[in-house]
């Protein structure tokens, strides 16, 4: 489906990463005759090379857009539409149709059957080459200007001035000024990035020396933010999917709180205080002589953690 609404003769793609290559290939396949990728680094697709531990975790075997949303704690409403347009099935088809077979692992992650990210790099660079896309490395973009609807000027780090009828900014993470500049030059406001997917540093004697202990059925809450998932005790505090999910969900809110906040962890698998108290009472009735701290009423609950919590 063509998505560029006016005839575009030359697209300059800023950034030679996965997004830049995919965008460039898509433009060329939709009739743009002159596509040029400008990459400031010495090589293209450098992040793809190291991705997935050198194997490149291309996509995830989850083919239902609403299920896929579960993996994205923020932006649910804005992602649903795009996921109906493009998701894991389309990614698979895209690579399979270019000779790259993917396999899925038990946890759903999908890799090229070669287990080598170079396969993905070769696929992207090969497709670009076949379509006549030009690519320049060590060629950063310093400045972008706009003269009219389809009249963009791009100034490279060597001072060269290039013209384009459309620009695709694919500079990756926008933490660095160079990556943000093409957008701000064009007058776009850029939301300052904040960390996401981080672990929590916590000083609490109940967690001391328990690193490695994890509880599968947990949930964590701070204020109105809440997330469920396994929680892992580390030597610095807490980690695991439940914590990472909360950090992503609350990325902006937690930054506003300067990362100083209290949390409540429910280790009971969502049973609630009353049901849990009833479990303890039952335990007491059944094993009156036994100390509460010697055995958790929760099935498969780590003994050492229970001893700390029940003390
Ligand atoms: C260690 C690691 C492992 C990962 N593993 C996976 C994985 O297995 N699966 C997965 O899906 N994702 C993985 N990711 C994330 C994934 O690599 C990135 O999301 C993806 O590469 C982003 O692609 P991009 O094209 O948006 O940005 P990038 O790959 O960052 O590309 C942007 C490019 O733009 C260039 N650039 C920036 N500013 C300018 C400028 N002014 N002028 C010209 N060029 C410029 C940069 O040099 C860069 O090459 C991993 C990331 C890391 C760090």
Short mmCIF file of C-alpha atoms and ligand atoms in Angstrom, two decimals:
data_model
loop_
_atom_site.label_atom_id
_atom_site.label_comp_id
_atom_site.label_asym_id
_atom_site.label_seq_id
_atom_site.Cartn_x
_atom_site.Cartn_y
_atom_site.Cartn_z
CA UNK A 1 0.00 0.00 0.00
CA UNK A 2 1.61 3.32 -1.03
CA UNK A 3 1.83 5.64 1.95
CA UNK A 4 3.65 8.63 0.48
CA UNK A 5 1.01 11.01 -0.74
CA UNK A 6 2.99 13.13 -3.18
CA UNK A 7 5.47 12.02 -5.85
CA UNK A 8 8.85 11.68 -4.22
CA UNK A 9 11.92 11.55 -6.39
CA UNK A 10 14.67 11.43 -3.80
CA UNK A 11 14.52 10.21 -0.22
CA UNK A 12 17.49 10.80 2.06
CA UNK A 13 17.49 8.37 4.96
CA UNK A 14 19.45 9.63 7.97
CA UNK A 15 20.85 6.64 9.86
CA UNK A 16 21.99 3.25 8.58
CA UNK A 17 20.45 1.06 11.27
CA UNK A 18 17.67 -1.50 11.02
CA UNK A 19 14.98 1.20 10.78
CA UNK A 20 16.89 3.19 8.15
CA UNK A 21 17.45 0.13 5.95
CA UNK A 22 13.90 -1.13 6.31
CA UNK A 23 12.53 2.33 5.54
CA UNK A 24 14.87 2.79 2.57
CA UNK A 25 13.93 -0.61 1.11
CA UNK A 26 10.22 0.11 1.59
CA UNK A 27 10.56 3.50 -0.16
CA UNK A 28 12.39 1.94 -3.12
CA UNK A 29 9.84 -0.87 -3.36
CA UNK A 30 7.07 1.73 -3.51
CA UNK A 31 8.56 3.52 -6.47
CA UNK A 32 11.04 6.04 -5.12
CA UNK A 33 13.79 5.92 -7.71
CA UNK A 34 16.56 7.58 -5.72
CA UNK A 35 17.11 6.52 -2.13
CA UNK A 36 20.26 7.47 -0.25
CA UNK A 37 21.22 6.28 3.24
CA UNK A 38 23.62 8.48 5.23
CA UNK A 39 25.34 6.79 8.16
CA UNK A 40 27.68 8.72 10.43
CA UNK A 41 29.52 5.60 11.66
CA UNK A 42 32.10 3.54 9.77
CA UNK A 43 29.68 0.63 9.27
CA UNK A 44 25.96 0.19 8.84
CA UNK A 45 23.68 -2.05 10.91
CA UNK A 46 26.17 -2.16 13.76
CA UNK A 47 23.49 -2.65 16.41
CA UNK A 48 21.89 -5.47 14.44
CA UNK A 49 25.27 -7.21 14.46
CA UNK A 50 25.41 -7.29 18.28
CA UNK A 51 21.69 -7.81 18.78
CA UNK A 52 20.41 -10.95 20.47
CA UNK A 53 23.92 -11.88 21.61
CA UNK A 54 25.08 -11.95 17.96
CA UNK A 55 22.10 -14.07 16.85
CA UNK A 56 19.57 -11.22 16.29
CA UNK A 57 16.24 -11.84 17.94
CA UNK A 58 14.29 -10.74 14.85
CA UNK A 59 10.77 -10.94 16.26
CA UNK A 60 8.58 -12.79 18.74
CA UNK A 61 6.22 -15.66 17.95
CA UNK A 62 3.11 -13.75 18.99
CA UNK A 63 0.69 -13.23 16.14
CA UNK A 64 -2.33 -11.64 17.80
CA UNK A 65 -2.05 -7.83 18.04
CA UNK A 66 -3.89 -7.68 21.37
CA UNK A 67 -1.57 -10.33 22.86
CA UNK A 68 1.44 -8.51 21.44
CA UNK A 69 0.37 -5.35 23.29
CA UNK A 70 0.99 -7.14 26.59
CA UNK A 71 4.71 -6.84 25.85
CA UNK A 72 4.43 -3.05 25.63
CA UNK A 73 3.52 -1.58 29.00
CA UNK A 74 3.11 1.94 27.56
CA UNK A 75 1.51 3.23 24.36
CA UNK A 76 -1.14 0.54 24.13
CA UNK A 77 -3.75 2.57 22.25
CA UNK A 78 -1.29 4.06 19.79
CA UNK A 79 0.31 0.68 19.04
CA UNK A 80 -2.81 -1.37 18.41
CA UNK A 81 -3.53 0.13 14.95
CA UNK A 82 0.06 -0.30 13.68
CA UNK A 83 0.11 -3.88 15.02
CA UNK A 84 -2.95 -4.73 12.91
CA UNK A 85 -1.04 -3.34 9.94
CA UNK A 86 2.34 -4.93 10.70
CA UNK A 87 3.39 -7.43 13.32
CA UNK A 88 5.36 -10.65 13.74
CA UNK A 89 3.65 -12.51 10.84
CA UNK A 90 4.52 -9.74 8.38
CA UNK A 91 8.09 -9.61 9.70
CA UNK A 92 8.40 -13.37 9.21
CA UNK A 93 6.98 -13.17 5.68
CA UNK A 94 9.27 -10.25 4.87
CA UNK A 95 12.38 -12.20 5.80
CA UNK A 96 11.18 -15.58 4.48
CA UNK A 97 10.41 -14.01 1.08
CA UNK A 98 14.03 -12.82 0.98
CA UNK A 99 15.42 -16.24 1.80
CA UNK A 100 15.89 -15.86 5.56
CA UNK A 101 14.16 -18.63 7.49
CA UNK A 102 13.33 -17.94 11.11
CA UNK A 103 12.89 -20.38 13.98
CA UNK A 104 11.19 -19.81 17.30
CA UNK A 105 12.59 -20.87 20.63
CA UNK A 106 10.63 -22.18 23.60
CA UNK A 107 10.15 -18.71 25.07
CA UNK A 108 8.81 -17.38 21.75
CA UNK A 109 11.92 -15.47 20.63
CA UNK A 110 12.56 -15.84 16.90
CA UNK A 111 16.03 -16.00 15.37
CA UNK A 112 17.39 -16.74 11.90
CA UNK A 113 17.96 -20.49 11.58
CA UNK A 114 21.64 -19.70 11.11
CA UNK A 115 21.75 -18.25 14.66
CA UNK A 116 23.86 -15.48 13.18
CA UNK A 117 22.93 -11.79 12.98
CA UNK A 118 25.12 -11.51 9.87
CA UNK A 119 22.32 -13.34 7.99
CA UNK A 120 19.97 -10.44 8.79
CA UNK A 121 22.61 -7.85 7.88
CA UNK A 122 23.27 -9.62 4.55
CA UNK A 123 19.53 -9.74 3.85
CA UNK A 124 19.05 -6.00 4.48
CA UNK A 125 22.17 -4.88 2.62
CA UNK A 126 21.48 -7.34 -0.23
CA UNK A 127 17.89 -6.10 -0.65
CA UNK A 128 19.11 -2.49 -0.60
CA UNK A 129 21.76 -3.24 -3.22
CA UNK A 130 19.28 -5.02 -5.52
CA UNK A 131 16.98 -2.01 -5.38
CA UNK A 132 19.80 0.37 -6.26
CA UNK A 133 19.79 2.13 -2.88
CA UNK A 134 22.96 4.11 -2.27
CA UNK A 135 24.60 4.14 1.10
CA UNK A 136 27.38 6.35 2.46
CA UNK A 137 29.18 5.61 5.70
CA UNK A 138 31.23 8.09 7.79
CA UNK A 139 28.72 10.60 6.54
CA UNK A 140 26.82 12.17 9.40
CA UNK A 141 24.11 14.75 8.98
CA UNK A 142 24.88 18.06 10.66
CA UNK A 143 21.91 20.10 9.66
CA UNK A 144 18.57 19.75 7.93
CA UNK A 145 16.60 22.60 6.41
CA UNK A 146 13.32 22.81 4.60
CA UNK A 147 12.43 25.08 1.70
CA UNK A 148 8.95 23.82 0.86
CA UNK A 149 6.68 20.76 0.80
CA UNK A 150 9.15 18.52 -1.00
CA UNK A 151 12.30 20.57 -0.77
CA UNK A 152 14.68 19.50 1.97
CA UNK A 153 18.37 20.42 2.31
CA UNK A 154 20.75 18.14 4.13
CA UNK A 155 24.20 19.24 5.23
CA UNK A 156 26.65 16.44 5.91
CA UNK A 157 29.58 16.47 8.35
CA UNK A 158 31.93 17.07 5.42
CA UNK A 159 29.98 20.21 4.53
CA UNK A 160 28.34 18.74 1.43
CA UNK A 161 24.84 20.03 0.66
CA UNK A 162 22.31 17.46 -0.57
CA UNK A 163 18.77 17.98 -1.80
CA UNK A 164 15.88 15.66 -1.05
CA UNK A 165 12.18 15.62 -1.71
CA UNK A 166 11.61 13.67 1.51
CA UNK A 167 13.66 12.80 4.55
CA UNK A 168 13.45 9.75 6.76
CA UNK A 169 14.99 10.33 10.17
CA UNK A 170 16.09 6.92 11.50
CA UNK A 171 18.80 7.95 13.91
CA UNK A 172 17.86 5.44 16.62
CA UNK A 173 17.87 6.41 20.28
CA UNK A 174 17.64 10.18 20.68
CA UNK A 175 19.84 10.55 23.75
CA UNK A 176 22.65 12.09 21.72
CA UNK A 177 22.30 15.58 20.28
CA UNK A 178 23.41 14.38 16.82
CA UNK A 179 20.57 11.87 16.67
CA UNK A 180 18.00 14.47 17.75
CA UNK A 181 19.26 17.32 15.58
CA UNK A 182 17.57 16.42 12.27
CA UNK A 183 14.23 16.40 14.09
CA UNK A 184 14.75 19.62 16.02
CA UNK A 185 16.11 21.34 12.89
CA UNK A 186 12.76 20.60 11.27
CA UNK A 187 10.91 22.14 14.20
CA UNK A 188 9.77 18.93 15.87
CA UNK A 189 9.53 18.95 19.64
CA UNK A 190 11.32 15.96 21.12
CA UNK A 191 10.16 14.49 24.38
CA UNK A 192 13.27 14.09 26.57
CA UNK A 193 14.04 10.37 26.90
CA UNK A 194 14.06 8.72 30.33
CA UNK A 195 15.38 5.30 31.37
CA UNK A 196 13.09 2.30 31.09
CA UNK A 197 13.46 -1.41 31.88
CA UNK A 198 15.66 -0.90 34.92
CA UNK A 199 16.12 -2.82 38.15
CA UNK A 200 15.40 -1.32 41.59
CA UNK A 201 18.12 -0.56 44.12
CA UNK A 202 16.68 -1.21 47.56
CA UNK A 203 18.23 -1.20 51.00
CA UNK A 204 16.13 -3.56 53.10
CA UNK A 205 17.60 -6.03 55.53
CA UNK A 206 14.91 -8.59 54.64
CA UNK A 207 16.52 -8.93 51.20
CA UNK A 208 20.11 -9.18 52.39
CA UNK A 209 22.06 -12.24 51.19
CA UNK A 210 19.03 -13.56 49.30
CA UNK A 211 20.35 -12.77 45.81
CA UNK A 212 19.15 -15.34 43.29
CA UNK A 213 15.90 -16.06 45.15
CA UNK A 214 12.86 -15.53 42.94
CA UNK A 215 9.10 -15.79 43.30
CA UNK A 216 7.19 -16.64 40.15
CA UNK A 217 3.75 -15.43 41.15
CA UNK A 218 4.28 -11.87 42.33
CA UNK A 219 3.08 -8.37 41.78
CA UNK A 220 4.53 -4.99 42.63
CA UNK A 221 2.88 -1.62 43.12
CA UNK A 222 3.88 1.97 43.70
CA UNK A 223 1.05 4.47 43.94
CA UNK A 224 -1.31 3.76 41.05
CA UNK A 225 1.33 1.89 39.04
CA UNK A 226 1.21 -1.89 39.26
CA UNK A 227 2.76 -4.82 37.42
CA UNK A 228 2.69 -8.58 37.70
CA UNK A 229 5.37 -11.13 36.97
CA UNK A 230 8.23 -13.06 38.53
CA UNK A 231 10.39 -11.02 40.92
CA UNK A 232 14.05 -11.78 41.49
CA UNK A 233 16.11 -10.66 44.48
CA UNK A 234 19.53 -9.38 43.44
CA UNK A 235 22.51 -8.26 45.50
CA UNK A 236 21.33 -4.65 45.00
CA UNK A 237 17.57 -4.98 45.37
CA UNK A 238 14.91 -6.36 43.04
CA UNK A 239 14.76 -7.33 39.39
CA UNK A 240 12.88 -9.81 37.19
CA UNK A 241 10.01 -9.34 34.71
CA UNK A 242 7.60 -7.86 37.30
CA UNK A 243 10.07 -5.11 38.28
CA UNK A 244 11.19 -4.41 34.70
CA UNK A 245 7.56 -4.13 33.63
CA UNK A 246 6.82 -1.63 36.42
CA UNK A 247 9.91 0.41 35.48
CA UNK A 248 8.74 0.58 31.86
CA UNK A 249 5.15 1.33 32.75
CA UNK A 250 6.20 4.06 35.16
CA UNK A 251 9.27 5.31 33.27
CA UNK A 252 8.10 8.94 33.21
CA UNK A 253 6.37 8.92 36.58
CA UNK A 254 9.39 7.38 38.35
CA UNK A 255 11.74 9.89 36.69
CA UNK A 256 9.50 12.69 38.02
CA UNK A 257 9.87 11.18 41.50
CA UNK A 258 13.65 11.26 40.99
CA UNK A 259 13.65 7.48 41.47
CA UNK A 260 12.84 7.84 45.18
CA UNK A 261 9.69 5.87 45.88
CA UNK A 262 8.28 3.13 48.05
CA UNK A 263 6.92 -0.13 46.65
CA UNK A 264 4.58 -2.81 47.89
CA UNK A 265 5.36 -6.34 46.77
CA UNK A 266 2.65 -8.97 46.89
CA UNK A 267 4.41 -12.32 47.08
CA UNK A 268 1.15 -14.20 47.63
CA UNK A 269 0.17 -14.56 43.97
CA UNK A 270 -2.65 -12.02 44.32
CA UNK A 271 -4.43 -13.90 47.11
CA UNK A 272 -4.99 -10.77 49.17
CA UNK A 273 -4.43 -10.21 52.89
CA UNK A 274 -7.59 -11.96 54.13
CA UNK A 275 -7.14 -15.11 52.06
CA UNK A 276 -3.49 -15.25 53.06
CA UNK A 277 -4.33 -14.81 56.77
CA UNK A 278 -6.84 -17.66 56.37
CA UNK A 279 -4.06 -19.85 54.91
CA UNK A 280 -1.88 -19.14 57.94
CA UNK A 281 -4.75 -19.95 60.31
CA UNK A 282 -5.34 -23.23 58.48
CA UNK A 283 -1.66 -24.05 58.79
CA UNK A 284 -1.86 -23.25 62.50
CA UNK A 285 -4.85 -25.50 63.03
CA UNK A 286 -3.22 -28.35 61.12
CA UNK A 287 0.27 -27.99 62.61
CA UNK A 288 -0.27 -26.07 65.88
CA UNK A 289 3.08 -27.07 67.37
CA UNK A 290 5.09 -25.82 64.40
CA UNK A 291 6.50 -22.27 64.25
CA UNK A 292 4.95 -20.13 61.47
CA UNK A 293 8.36 -19.28 60.06
CA UNK A 294 9.39 -22.90 59.45
CA UNK A 295 7.02 -23.45 56.51
CA UNK A 296 5.26 -21.10 54.13
CA UNK A 297 1.59 -21.81 53.47
CA UNK A 298 2.25 -20.70 49.88
CA UNK A 299 3.17 -23.57 47.57
CA UNK A 300 6.80 -23.60 46.37
CA UNK A 301 7.61 -20.37 48.19
CA UNK A 302 11.39 -19.97 48.73
CA UNK A 303 12.11 -21.07 52.30
CA UNK A 304 14.81 -18.47 53.01
CA UNK A 305 12.60 -15.59 51.91
CA UNK A 306 9.70 -16.92 53.94
CA UNK A 307 11.91 -17.08 57.06
CA UNK A 308 12.78 -13.38 56.59
CA UNK A 309 9.22 -12.28 55.97
CA UNK A 310 7.67 -14.33 58.76
CA UNK A 311 10.20 -13.33 61.43
C1 LIG B 1 23.16 -5.22 23.08
C2 LIG B 1 21.85 -5.06 22.35
C3 LIG B 1 21.14 -6.18 21.96
C4 LIG B 1 19.93 -6.04 21.30
N1 LIG B 1 19.26 -7.16 20.89
C5 LIG B 1 18.11 -7.03 20.19
C6 LIG B 1 17.46 -8.17 19.65
O1 LIG B 1 17.95 -9.29 19.77
N2 LIG B 1 16.30 -7.98 18.98
C7 LIG B 1 15.76 -6.72 18.79
O2 LIG B 1 14.70 -6.61 18.15
N3 LIG B 1 16.39 -5.63 19.25
C8 LIG B 1 17.54 -5.76 19.93
N4 LIG B 1 18.18 -4.65 20.39
C9 LIG B 1 17.60 -3.34 20.09
C10 LIG B 1 17.86 -3.05 18.62
O3 LIG B 1 19.21 -3.26 18.34
C11 LIG B 1 17.48 -1.61 18.34
O4 LIG B 1 16.17 -1.37 18.76
C12 LIG B 1 17.58 -1.34 16.85
O5 LIG B 1 18.84 -1.67 16.37
C13 LIG B 1 17.29 0.11 16.62
O6 LIG B 1 17.45 0.34 15.24
P1 LIG B 1 17.43 1.79 14.68
O7 LIG B 1 17.68 1.72 13.23
O8 LIG B 1 16.21 2.51 15.15
O9 LIG B 1 18.63 2.53 15.44
P2 LIG B 1 20.20 2.25 15.37
O10 LIG B 1 20.51 0.84 15.13
O11 LIG B 1 20.76 2.91 16.57
O12 LIG B 1 20.63 3.04 14.07
C14 LIG B 1 20.65 4.44 14.02
C15 LIG B 1 21.84 4.83 13.18
O13 LIG B 1 21.79 6.22 12.95
C16 LIG B 1 23.11 6.72 12.97
N5 LIG B 1 23.03 8.16 13.22
C17 LIG B 1 22.65 8.79 14.37
N6 LIG B 1 22.67 10.12 14.20
C18 LIG B 1 23.06 10.34 12.91
C19 LIG B 1 23.27 11.51 12.14
N7 LIG B 1 23.07 12.74 12.64
N8 LIG B 1 23.67 11.35 10.86
C20 LIG B 1 23.85 10.11 10.31
N9 LIG B 1 23.68 8.97 11.01
C21 LIG B 1 23.28 9.09 12.28
C22 LIG B 1 23.78 5.93 14.08
O14 LIG B 1 25.18 5.92 13.93
C23 LIG B 1 23.17 4.55 13.88
O15 LIG B 1 23.95 3.72 13.04
C24 LIG B 1 19.41 -4.76 21.04
C25 LIG B 1 20.14 -3.63 21.41
C26 LIG B 1 21.35 -3.77 22.06
C27 LIG B 1 22.12 -2.53 22.43
#
